[in-house]
XYZ file of N, CA and C in Angstrom:
780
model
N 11.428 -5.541 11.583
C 12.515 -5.230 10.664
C 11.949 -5.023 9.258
N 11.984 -4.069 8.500
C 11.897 -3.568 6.984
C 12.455 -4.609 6.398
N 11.552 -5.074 5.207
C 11.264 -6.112 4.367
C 11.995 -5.837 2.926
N 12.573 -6.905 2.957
C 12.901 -6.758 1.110
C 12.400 -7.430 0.056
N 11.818 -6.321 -0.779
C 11.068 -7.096 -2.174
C 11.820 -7.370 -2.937
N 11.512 -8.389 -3.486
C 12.628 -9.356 -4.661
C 10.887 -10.272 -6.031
N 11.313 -9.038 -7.187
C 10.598 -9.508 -8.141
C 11.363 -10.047 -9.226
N 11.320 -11.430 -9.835
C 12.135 -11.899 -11.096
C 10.958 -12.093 -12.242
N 11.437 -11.511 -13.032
C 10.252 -12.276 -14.275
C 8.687 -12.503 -13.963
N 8.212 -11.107 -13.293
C 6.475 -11.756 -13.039
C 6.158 -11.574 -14.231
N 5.087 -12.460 -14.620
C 4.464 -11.896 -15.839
C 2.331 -12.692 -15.408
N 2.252 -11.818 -15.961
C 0.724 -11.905 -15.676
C -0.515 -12.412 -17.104
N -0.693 -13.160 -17.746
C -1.728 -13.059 -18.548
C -3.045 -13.378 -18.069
N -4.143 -12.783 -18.481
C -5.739 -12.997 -18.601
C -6.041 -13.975 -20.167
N -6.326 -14.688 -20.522
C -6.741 -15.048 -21.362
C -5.340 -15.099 -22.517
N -5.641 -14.693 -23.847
C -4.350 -14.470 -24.460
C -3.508 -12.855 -24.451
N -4.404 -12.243 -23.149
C -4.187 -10.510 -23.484
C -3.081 -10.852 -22.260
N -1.529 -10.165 -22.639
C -0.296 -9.880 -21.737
C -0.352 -8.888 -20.888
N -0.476 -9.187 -19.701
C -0.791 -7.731 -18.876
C 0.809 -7.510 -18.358
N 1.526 -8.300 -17.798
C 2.911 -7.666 -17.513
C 3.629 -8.719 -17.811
N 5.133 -8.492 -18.345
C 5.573 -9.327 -18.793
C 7.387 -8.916 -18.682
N 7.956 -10.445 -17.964
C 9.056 -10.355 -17.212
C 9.630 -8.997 -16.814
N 8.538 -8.454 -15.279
C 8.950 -7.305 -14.619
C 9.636 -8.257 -13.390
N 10.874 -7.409 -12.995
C 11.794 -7.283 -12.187
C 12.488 -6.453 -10.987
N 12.630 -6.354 -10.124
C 13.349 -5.286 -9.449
C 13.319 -5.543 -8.131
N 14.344 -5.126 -7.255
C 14.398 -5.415 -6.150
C 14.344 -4.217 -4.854
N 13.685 -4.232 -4.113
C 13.205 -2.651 -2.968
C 14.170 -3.831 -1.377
N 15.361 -2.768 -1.602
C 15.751 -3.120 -0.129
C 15.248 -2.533 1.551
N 15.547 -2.882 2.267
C 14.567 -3.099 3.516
C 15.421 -1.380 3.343
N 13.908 -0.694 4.212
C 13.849 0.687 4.447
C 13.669 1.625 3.851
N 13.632 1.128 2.074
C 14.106 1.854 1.073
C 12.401 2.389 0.282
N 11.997 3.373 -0.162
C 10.852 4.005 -0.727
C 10.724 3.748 -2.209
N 10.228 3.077 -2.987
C 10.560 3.324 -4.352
C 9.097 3.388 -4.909
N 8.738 4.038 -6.223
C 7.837 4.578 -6.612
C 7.891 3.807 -7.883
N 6.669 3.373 -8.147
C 5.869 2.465 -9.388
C 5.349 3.816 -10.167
N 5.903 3.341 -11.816
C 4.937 4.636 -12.513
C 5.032 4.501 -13.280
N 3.949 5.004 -14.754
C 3.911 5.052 -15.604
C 2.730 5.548 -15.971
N 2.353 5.187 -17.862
C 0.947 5.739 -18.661
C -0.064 5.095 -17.619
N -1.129 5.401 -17.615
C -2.691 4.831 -17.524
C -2.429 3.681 -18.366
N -2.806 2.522 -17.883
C -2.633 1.250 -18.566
C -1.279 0.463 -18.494
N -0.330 1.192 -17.983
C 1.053 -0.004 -18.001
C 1.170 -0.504 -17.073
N 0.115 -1.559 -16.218
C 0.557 -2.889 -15.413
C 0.383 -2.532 -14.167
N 0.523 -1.164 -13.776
C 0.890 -0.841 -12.281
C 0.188 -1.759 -10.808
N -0.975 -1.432 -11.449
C -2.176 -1.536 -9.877
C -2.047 -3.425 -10.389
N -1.893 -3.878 -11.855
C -1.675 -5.337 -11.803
C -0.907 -5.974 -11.009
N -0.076 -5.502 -11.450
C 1.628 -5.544 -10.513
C 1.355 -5.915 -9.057
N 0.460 -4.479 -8.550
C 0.859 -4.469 -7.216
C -0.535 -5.306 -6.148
N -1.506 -5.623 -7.167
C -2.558 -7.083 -6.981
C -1.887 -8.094 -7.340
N -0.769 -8.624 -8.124
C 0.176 -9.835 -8.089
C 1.067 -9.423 -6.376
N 1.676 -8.654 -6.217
C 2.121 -8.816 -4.602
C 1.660 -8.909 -3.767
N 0.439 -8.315 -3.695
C -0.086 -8.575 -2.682
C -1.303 -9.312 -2.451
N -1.376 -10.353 -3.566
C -1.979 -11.463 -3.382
C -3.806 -11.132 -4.024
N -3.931 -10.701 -4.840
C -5.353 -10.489 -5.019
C -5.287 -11.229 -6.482
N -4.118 -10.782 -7.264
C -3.869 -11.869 -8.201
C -3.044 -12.813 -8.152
N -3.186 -13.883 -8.699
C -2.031 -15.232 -9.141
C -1.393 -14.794 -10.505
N 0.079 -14.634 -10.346
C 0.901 -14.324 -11.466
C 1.400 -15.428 -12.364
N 1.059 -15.649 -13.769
C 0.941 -16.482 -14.504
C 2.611 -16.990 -14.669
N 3.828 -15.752 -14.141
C 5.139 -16.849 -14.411
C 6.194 -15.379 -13.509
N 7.034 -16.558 -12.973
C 8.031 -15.257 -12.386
C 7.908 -15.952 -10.773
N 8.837 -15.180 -9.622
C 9.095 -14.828 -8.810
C 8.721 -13.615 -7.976
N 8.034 -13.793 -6.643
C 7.718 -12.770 -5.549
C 8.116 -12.823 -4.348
N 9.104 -12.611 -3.833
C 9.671 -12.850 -2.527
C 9.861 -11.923 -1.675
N 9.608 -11.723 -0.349
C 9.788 -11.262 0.616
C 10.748 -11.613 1.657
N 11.782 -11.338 1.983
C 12.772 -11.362 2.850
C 13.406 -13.467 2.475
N 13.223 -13.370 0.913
C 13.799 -14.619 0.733
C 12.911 -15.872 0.470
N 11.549 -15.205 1.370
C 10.319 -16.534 0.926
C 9.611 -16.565 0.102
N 9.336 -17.202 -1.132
C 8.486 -16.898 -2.109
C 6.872 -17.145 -1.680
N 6.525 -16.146 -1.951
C 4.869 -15.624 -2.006
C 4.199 -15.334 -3.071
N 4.519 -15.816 -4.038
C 4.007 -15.767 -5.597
C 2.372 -16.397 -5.071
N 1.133 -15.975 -5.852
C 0.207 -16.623 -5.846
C -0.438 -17.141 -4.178
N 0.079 -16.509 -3.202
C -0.649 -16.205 -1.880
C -1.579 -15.176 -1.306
N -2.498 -15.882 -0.808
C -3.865 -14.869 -0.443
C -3.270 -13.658 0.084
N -4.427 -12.900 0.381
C -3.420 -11.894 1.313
C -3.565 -11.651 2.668
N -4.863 -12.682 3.525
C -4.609 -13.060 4.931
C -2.925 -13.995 5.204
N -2.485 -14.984 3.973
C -1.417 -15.744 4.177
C -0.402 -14.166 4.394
N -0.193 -13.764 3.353
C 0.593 -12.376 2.985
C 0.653 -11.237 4.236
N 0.046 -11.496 5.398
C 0.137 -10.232 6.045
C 1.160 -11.330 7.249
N 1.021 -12.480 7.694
C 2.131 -13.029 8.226
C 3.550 -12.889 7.991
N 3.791 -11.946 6.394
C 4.912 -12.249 6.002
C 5.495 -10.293 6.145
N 4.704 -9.424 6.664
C 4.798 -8.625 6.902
C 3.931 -7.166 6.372
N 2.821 -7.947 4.872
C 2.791 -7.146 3.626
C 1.188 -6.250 4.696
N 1.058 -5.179 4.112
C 0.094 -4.364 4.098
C -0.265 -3.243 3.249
N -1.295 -2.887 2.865
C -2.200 -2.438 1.617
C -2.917 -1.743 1.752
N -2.632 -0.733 1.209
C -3.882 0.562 0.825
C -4.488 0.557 -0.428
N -6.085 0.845 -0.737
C -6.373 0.986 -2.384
C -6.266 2.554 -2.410
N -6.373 2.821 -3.803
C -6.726 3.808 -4.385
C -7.751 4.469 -4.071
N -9.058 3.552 -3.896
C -10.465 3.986 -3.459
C -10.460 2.882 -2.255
N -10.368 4.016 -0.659
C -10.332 3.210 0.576
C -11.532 2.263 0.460
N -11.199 0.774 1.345
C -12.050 0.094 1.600
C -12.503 -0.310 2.812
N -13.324 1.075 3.204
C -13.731 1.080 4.615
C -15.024 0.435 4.697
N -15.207 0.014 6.034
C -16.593 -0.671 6.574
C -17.139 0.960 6.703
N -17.916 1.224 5.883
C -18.434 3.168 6.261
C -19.428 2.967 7.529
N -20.334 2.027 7.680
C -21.054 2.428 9.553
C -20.390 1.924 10.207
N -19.336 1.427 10.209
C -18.351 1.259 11.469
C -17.678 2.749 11.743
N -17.502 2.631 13.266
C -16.885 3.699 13.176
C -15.722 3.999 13.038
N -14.899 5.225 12.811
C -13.282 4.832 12.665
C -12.274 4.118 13.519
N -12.590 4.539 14.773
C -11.726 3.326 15.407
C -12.100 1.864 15.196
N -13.462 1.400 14.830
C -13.664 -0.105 14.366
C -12.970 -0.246 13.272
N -12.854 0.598 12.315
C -12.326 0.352 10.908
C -10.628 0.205 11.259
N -9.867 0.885 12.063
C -8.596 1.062 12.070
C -8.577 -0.613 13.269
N -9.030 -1.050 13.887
C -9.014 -2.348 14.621
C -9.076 -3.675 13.599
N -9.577 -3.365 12.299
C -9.572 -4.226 11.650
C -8.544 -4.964 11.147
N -7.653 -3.831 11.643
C -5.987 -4.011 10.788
C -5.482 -4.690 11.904
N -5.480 -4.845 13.206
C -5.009 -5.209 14.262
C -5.654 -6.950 14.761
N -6.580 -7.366 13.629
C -7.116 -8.627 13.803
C -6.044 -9.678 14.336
N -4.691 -9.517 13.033
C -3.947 -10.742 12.938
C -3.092 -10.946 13.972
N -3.199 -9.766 15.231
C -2.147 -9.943 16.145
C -3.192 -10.093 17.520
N -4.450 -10.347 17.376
C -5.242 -10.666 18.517
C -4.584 -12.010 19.107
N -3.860 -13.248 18.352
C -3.754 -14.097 18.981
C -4.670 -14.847 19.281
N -4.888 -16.208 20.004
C -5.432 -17.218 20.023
C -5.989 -18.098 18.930
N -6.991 -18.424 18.774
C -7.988 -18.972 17.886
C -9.725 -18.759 18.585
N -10.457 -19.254 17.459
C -11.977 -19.493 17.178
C -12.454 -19.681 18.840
N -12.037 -20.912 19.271
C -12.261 -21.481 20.635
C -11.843 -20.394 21.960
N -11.033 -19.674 21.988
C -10.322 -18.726 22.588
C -11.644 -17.256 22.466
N -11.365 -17.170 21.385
C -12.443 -15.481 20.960
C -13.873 -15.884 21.299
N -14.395 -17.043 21.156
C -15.442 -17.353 21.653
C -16.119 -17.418 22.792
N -14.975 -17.978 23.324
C -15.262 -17.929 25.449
C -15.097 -17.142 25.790
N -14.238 -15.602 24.998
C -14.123 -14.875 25.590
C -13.018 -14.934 26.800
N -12.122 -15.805 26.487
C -11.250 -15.909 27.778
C -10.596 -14.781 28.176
N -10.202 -14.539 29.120
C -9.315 -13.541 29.605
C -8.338 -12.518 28.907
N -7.436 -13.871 28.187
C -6.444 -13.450 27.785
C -6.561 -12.520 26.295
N -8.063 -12.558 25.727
C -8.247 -12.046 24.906
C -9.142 -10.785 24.956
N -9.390 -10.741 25.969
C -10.003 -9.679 26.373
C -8.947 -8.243 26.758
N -7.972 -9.133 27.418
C -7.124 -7.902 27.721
C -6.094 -7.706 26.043
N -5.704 -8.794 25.306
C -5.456 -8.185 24.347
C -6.096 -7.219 23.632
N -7.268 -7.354 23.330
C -8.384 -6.483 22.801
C -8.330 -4.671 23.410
N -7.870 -4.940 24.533
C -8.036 -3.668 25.027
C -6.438 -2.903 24.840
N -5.575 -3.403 24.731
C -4.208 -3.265 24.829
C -4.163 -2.745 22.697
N -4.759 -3.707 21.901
C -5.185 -3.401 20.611
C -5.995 -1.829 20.436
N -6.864 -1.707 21.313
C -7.342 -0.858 21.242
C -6.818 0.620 21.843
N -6.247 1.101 22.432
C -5.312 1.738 22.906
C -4.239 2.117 22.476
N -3.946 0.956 21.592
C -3.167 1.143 20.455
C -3.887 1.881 19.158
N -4.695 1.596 18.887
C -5.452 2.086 16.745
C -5.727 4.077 18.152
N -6.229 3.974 19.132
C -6.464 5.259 19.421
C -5.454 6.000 19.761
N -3.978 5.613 19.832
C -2.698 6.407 20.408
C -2.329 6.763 18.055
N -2.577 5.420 17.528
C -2.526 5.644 15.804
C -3.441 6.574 15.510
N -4.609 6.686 15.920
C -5.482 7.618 15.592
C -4.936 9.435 16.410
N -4.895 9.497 16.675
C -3.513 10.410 17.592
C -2.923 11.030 17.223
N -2.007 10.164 16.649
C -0.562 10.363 16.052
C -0.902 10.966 14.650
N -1.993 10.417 13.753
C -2.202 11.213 12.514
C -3.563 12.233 12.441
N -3.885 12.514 13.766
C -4.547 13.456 13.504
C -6.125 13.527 13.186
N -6.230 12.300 13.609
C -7.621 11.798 13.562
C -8.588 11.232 14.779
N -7.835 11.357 15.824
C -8.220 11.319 17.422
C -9.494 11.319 17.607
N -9.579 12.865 16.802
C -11.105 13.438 17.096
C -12.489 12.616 16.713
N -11.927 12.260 15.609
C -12.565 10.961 14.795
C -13.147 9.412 15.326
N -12.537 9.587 16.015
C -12.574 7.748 16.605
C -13.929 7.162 16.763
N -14.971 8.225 17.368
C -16.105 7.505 17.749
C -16.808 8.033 16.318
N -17.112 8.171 15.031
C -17.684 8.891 14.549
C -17.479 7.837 13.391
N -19.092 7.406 12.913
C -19.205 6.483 11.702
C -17.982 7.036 10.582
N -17.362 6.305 9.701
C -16.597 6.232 8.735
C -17.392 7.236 7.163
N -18.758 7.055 7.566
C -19.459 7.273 6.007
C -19.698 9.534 6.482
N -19.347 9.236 7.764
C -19.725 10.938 7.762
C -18.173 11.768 7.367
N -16.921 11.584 7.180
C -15.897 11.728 6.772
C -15.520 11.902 5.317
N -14.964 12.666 5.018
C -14.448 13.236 3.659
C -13.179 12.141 3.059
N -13.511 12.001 1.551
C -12.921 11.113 1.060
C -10.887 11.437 1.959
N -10.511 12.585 1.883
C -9.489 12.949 2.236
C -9.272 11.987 3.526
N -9.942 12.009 4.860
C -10.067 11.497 6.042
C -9.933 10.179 5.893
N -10.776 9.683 4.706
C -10.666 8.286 4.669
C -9.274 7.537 4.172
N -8.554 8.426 3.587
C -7.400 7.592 2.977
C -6.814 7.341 4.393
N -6.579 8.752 5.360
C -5.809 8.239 6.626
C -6.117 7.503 7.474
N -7.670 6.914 7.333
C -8.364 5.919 8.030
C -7.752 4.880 7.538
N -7.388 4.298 6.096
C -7.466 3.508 5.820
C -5.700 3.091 5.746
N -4.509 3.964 6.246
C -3.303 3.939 6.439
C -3.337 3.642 7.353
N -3.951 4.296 8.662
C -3.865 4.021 9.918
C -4.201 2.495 10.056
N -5.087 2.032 9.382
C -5.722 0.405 9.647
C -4.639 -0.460 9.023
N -4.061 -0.054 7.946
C -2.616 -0.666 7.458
C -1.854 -0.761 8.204
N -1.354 0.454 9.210
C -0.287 0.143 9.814
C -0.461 -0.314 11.266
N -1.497 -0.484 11.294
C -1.715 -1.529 12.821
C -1.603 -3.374 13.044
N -0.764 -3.400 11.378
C -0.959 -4.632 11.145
C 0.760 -4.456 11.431
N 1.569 -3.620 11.880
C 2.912 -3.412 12.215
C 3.750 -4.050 10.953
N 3.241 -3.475 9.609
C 3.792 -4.298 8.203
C 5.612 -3.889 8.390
N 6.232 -4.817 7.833
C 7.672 -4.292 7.239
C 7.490 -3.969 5.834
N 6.379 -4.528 5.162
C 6.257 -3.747 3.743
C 4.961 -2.946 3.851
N 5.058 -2.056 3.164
C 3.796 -1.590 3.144
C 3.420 -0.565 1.796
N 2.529 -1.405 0.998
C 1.666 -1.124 -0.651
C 1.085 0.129 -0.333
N 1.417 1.222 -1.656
C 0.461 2.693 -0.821
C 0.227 2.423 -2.316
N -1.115 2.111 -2.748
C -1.717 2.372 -4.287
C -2.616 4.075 -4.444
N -1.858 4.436 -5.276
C -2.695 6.298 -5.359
C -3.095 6.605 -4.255
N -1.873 7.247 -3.493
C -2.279 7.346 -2.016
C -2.926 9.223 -2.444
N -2.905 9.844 -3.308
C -3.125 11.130 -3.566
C -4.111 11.524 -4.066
N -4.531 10.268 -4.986
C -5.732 10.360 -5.314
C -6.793 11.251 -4.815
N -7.330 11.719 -5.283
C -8.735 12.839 -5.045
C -8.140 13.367 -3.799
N -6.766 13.435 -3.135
C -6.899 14.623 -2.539
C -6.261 16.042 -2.723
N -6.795 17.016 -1.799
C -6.284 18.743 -2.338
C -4.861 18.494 -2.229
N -4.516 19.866 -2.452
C -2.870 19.740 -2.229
C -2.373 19.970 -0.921
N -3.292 20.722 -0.384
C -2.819 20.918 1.566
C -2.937 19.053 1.529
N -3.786 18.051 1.724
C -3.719 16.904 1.852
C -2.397 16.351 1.755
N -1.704 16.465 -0.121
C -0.950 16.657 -0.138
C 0.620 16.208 0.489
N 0.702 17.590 0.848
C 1.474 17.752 1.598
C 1.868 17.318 3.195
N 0.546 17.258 3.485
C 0.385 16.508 4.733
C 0.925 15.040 4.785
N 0.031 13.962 3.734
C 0.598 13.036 3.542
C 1.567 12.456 3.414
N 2.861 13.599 2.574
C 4.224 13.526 1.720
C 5.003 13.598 3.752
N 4.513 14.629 4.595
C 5.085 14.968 5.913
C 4.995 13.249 6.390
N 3.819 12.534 6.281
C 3.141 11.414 7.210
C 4.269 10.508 6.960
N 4.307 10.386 5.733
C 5.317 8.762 4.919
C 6.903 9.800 5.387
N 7.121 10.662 4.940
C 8.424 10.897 6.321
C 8.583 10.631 7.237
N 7.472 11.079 8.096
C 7.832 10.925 9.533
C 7.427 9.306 9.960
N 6.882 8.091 8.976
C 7.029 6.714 8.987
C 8.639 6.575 8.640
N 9.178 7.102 7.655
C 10.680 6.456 7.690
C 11.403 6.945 8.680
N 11.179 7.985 9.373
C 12.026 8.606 10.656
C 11.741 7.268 11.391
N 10.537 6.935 11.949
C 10.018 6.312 13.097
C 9.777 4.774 13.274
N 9.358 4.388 11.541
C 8.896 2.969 11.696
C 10.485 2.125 10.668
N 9.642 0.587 11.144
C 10.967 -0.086 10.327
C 10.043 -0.440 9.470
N 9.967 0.296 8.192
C 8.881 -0.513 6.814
C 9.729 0.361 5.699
N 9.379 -1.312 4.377
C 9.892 -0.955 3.495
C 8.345 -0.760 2.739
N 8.824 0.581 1.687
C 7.451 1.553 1.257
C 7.372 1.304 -0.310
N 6.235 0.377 -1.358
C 6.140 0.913 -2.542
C 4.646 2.057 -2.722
N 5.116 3.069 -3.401
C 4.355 3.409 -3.718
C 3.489 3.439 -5.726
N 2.589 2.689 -5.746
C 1.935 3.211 -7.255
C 1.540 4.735 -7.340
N 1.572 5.669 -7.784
C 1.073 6.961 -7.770
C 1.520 7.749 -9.491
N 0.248 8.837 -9.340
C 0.178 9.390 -10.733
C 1.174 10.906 -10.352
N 1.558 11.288 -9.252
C 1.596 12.585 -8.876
C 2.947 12.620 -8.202
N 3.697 13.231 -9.842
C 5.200 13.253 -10.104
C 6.075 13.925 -8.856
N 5.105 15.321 -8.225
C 5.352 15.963 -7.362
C 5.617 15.009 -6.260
N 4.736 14.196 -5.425
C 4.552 13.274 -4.334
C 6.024 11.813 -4.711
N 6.019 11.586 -5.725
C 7.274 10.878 -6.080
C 8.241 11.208 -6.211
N 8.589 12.690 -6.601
C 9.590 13.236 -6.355
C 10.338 13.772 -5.055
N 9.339 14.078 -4.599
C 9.291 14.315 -2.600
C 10.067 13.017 -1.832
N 9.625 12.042 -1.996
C 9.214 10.683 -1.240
C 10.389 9.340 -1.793
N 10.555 9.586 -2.772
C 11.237 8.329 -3.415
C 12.667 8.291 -3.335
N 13.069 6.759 -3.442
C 15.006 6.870 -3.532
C 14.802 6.375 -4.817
N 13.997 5.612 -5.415
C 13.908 4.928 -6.909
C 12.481 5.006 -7.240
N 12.795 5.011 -8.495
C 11.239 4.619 -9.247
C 11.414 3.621 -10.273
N 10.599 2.471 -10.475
C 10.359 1.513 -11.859
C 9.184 2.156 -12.609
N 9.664 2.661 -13.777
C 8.760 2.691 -14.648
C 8.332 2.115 -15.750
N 6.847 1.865 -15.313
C 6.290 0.323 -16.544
C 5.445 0.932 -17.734
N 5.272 0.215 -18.563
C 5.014 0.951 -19.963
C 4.868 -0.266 -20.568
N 3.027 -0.562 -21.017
C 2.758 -1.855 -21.451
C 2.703 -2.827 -21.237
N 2.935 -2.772 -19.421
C 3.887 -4.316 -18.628
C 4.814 -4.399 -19.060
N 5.549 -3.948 -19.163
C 6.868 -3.797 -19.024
C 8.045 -3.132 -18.173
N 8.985 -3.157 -17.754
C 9.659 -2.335 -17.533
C 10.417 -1.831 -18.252
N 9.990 -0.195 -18.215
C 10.986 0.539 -19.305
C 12.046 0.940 -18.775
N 12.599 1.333 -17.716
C 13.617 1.849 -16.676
C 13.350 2.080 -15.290
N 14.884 2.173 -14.826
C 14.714 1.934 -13.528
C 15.560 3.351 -13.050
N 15.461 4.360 -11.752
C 16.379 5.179 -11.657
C 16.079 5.380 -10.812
N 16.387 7.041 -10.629
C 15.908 8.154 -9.770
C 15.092 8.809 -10.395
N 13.631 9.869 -9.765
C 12.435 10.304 -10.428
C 12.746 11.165 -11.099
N 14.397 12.073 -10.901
C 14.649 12.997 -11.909
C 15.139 12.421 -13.320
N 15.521 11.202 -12.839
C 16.575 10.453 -14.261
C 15.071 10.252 -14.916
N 14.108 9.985 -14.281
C 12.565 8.912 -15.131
C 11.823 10.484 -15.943
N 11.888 11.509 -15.119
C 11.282 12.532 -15.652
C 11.978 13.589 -17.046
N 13.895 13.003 -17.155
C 14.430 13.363 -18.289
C 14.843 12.140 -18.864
N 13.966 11.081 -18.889
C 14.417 9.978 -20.164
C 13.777 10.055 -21.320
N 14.299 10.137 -22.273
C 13.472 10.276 -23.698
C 12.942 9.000 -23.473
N 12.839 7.901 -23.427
C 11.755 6.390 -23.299
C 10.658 7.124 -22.388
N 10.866 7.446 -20.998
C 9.320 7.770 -20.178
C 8.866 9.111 -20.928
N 9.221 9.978 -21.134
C 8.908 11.068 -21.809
C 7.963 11.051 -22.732
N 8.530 9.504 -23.846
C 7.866 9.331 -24.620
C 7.025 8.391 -24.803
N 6.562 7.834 -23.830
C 5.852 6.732 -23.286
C 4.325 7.703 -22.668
N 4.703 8.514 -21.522
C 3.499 9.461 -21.361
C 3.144 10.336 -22.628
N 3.842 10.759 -23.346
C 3.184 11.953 -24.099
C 2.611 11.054 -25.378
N 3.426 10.095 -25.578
C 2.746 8.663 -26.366
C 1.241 8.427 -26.112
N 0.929 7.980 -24.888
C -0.099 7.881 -24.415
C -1.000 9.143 -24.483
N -0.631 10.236 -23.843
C -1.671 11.030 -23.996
C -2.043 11.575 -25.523
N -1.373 11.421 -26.285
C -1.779 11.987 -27.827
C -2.544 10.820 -28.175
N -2.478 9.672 -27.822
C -3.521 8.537 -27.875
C -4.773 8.890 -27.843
N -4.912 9.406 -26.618
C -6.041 9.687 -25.622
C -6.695 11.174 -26.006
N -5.975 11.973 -26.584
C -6.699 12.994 -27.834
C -7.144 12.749 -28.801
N -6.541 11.935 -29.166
C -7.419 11.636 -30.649
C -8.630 10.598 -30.645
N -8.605 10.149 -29.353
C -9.486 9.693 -28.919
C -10.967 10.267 -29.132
């Protein structure tokens, strides 16, 4: 079942520097919403406070009601969460089907004593796991791929390596950080088709961080847009793309970054 995010008041400091400060908002189960803003307003912080890579200095993080503020993110994938970076983090001499099995660890079942003996029952899970990341490998188009080290693949290939290994963890949430990043626009488009045909098919609720207004505009029912750690507004991507605040928040920033 698709997961609902519930953020009150996170706020994040490093030292005395404020990285986000009382962000809020709530993503109901099924629902797509898109994180955005300048270079520098909180985003990828934000979305390392959910999913557990940071501890958030004050506020609320809940998932379907349980607070997960300040939980690892082996605790965090029990609760449904799964994660893509910006720059995939593949095992590159594994090959792709090892890399996409990685995601399928937490549902092997048993324990230490169990995987060790090799008992039965984990053996046939293993194979039932596996059959599975190659019917995922399949389905997005990467079949061909399976036996073939990770490091001989184009950054493009790797993002779907590294979705496919996300979603074998069967998330109800699922973190897409710059899923567009460095790729072409045929990519693209492909991708914008993929996260469709996940809301046709799967039960997951979707944030995405992304720079690429086009891909948020495609994809989204809402967007929060942050500015400084903050939240500056909340809408639809057409309301965020005619607000004089975001308007002037990016072009703010980039005349920054000229005179630079």
């Amino acid at each position: 079942m698709a997961a609902r995010l519930t953020l009150h008041e996170v706020g994040l400091r490093f030292g005395g520097v404020t990285v986000l400060h009382e962000v809020g908002f709530e993503v109901g189960p099924g629902e797509i919403l898109g994180l955005v803003g300048p270079n520098g307003a909180g985003k990828t912080s934000l979305f390392n406070c959910i999913s557990g890579h940071y501890r958030p200095s004050a506020g609320s993080i809940r998932i379907d009601g349980a607070e997960v503020a300040g939980l690892p993110p082996s605790r965090l994938a029990a609760h449904g969460l799964a994660r893509t970076f910006q720059h995939p983090a593949l095992q590159l001499r594994a090959t792709v089907l090892e890399n996409v099995l990685l995601g399928g660890h937490t549902r092997l079942g048993g324990g230490p004593l169990t995987w060790s003996l090799r008992l039965p029952p984990v053996g046939r899970r293993e194979r039932e796991l596996r059959e599975e990341a190659l019917e995922l490998l399949d389905a997005h188009g990467l079949g061909w791929a399976a036996h073939q080290p990770a490091d001989e693949l184009s950054h493009g290939l790797h993002k779907g390596i590294e979705l496919c290994r996300a979603l074998m963890m069967r998330p109800s949430l699922l973190l897409l950080d710059e899923p567009a990043a460095g790729l072409s626009h045929g990519e693209v488009e492909r991708f914008i088709e993929t996260v469709r045909d996940l809301r046709a098919h799967a039960d997951v609720t979707i944030v995405i961080v992304e720079h690429h207004m086009g891909l948020i505009s495609a994809l989204t029912d809402r967007v929060v847009v942050l500015d400084h750690g903050s939240k500056l507004m909340e809408g639809t991507a057409a309301e965020a793309q005619a607000d004089p605040r975001v308007i002037e928040a990016y072009i703010g920033k980039e005349a920054a970054d000229d005179a630079a």
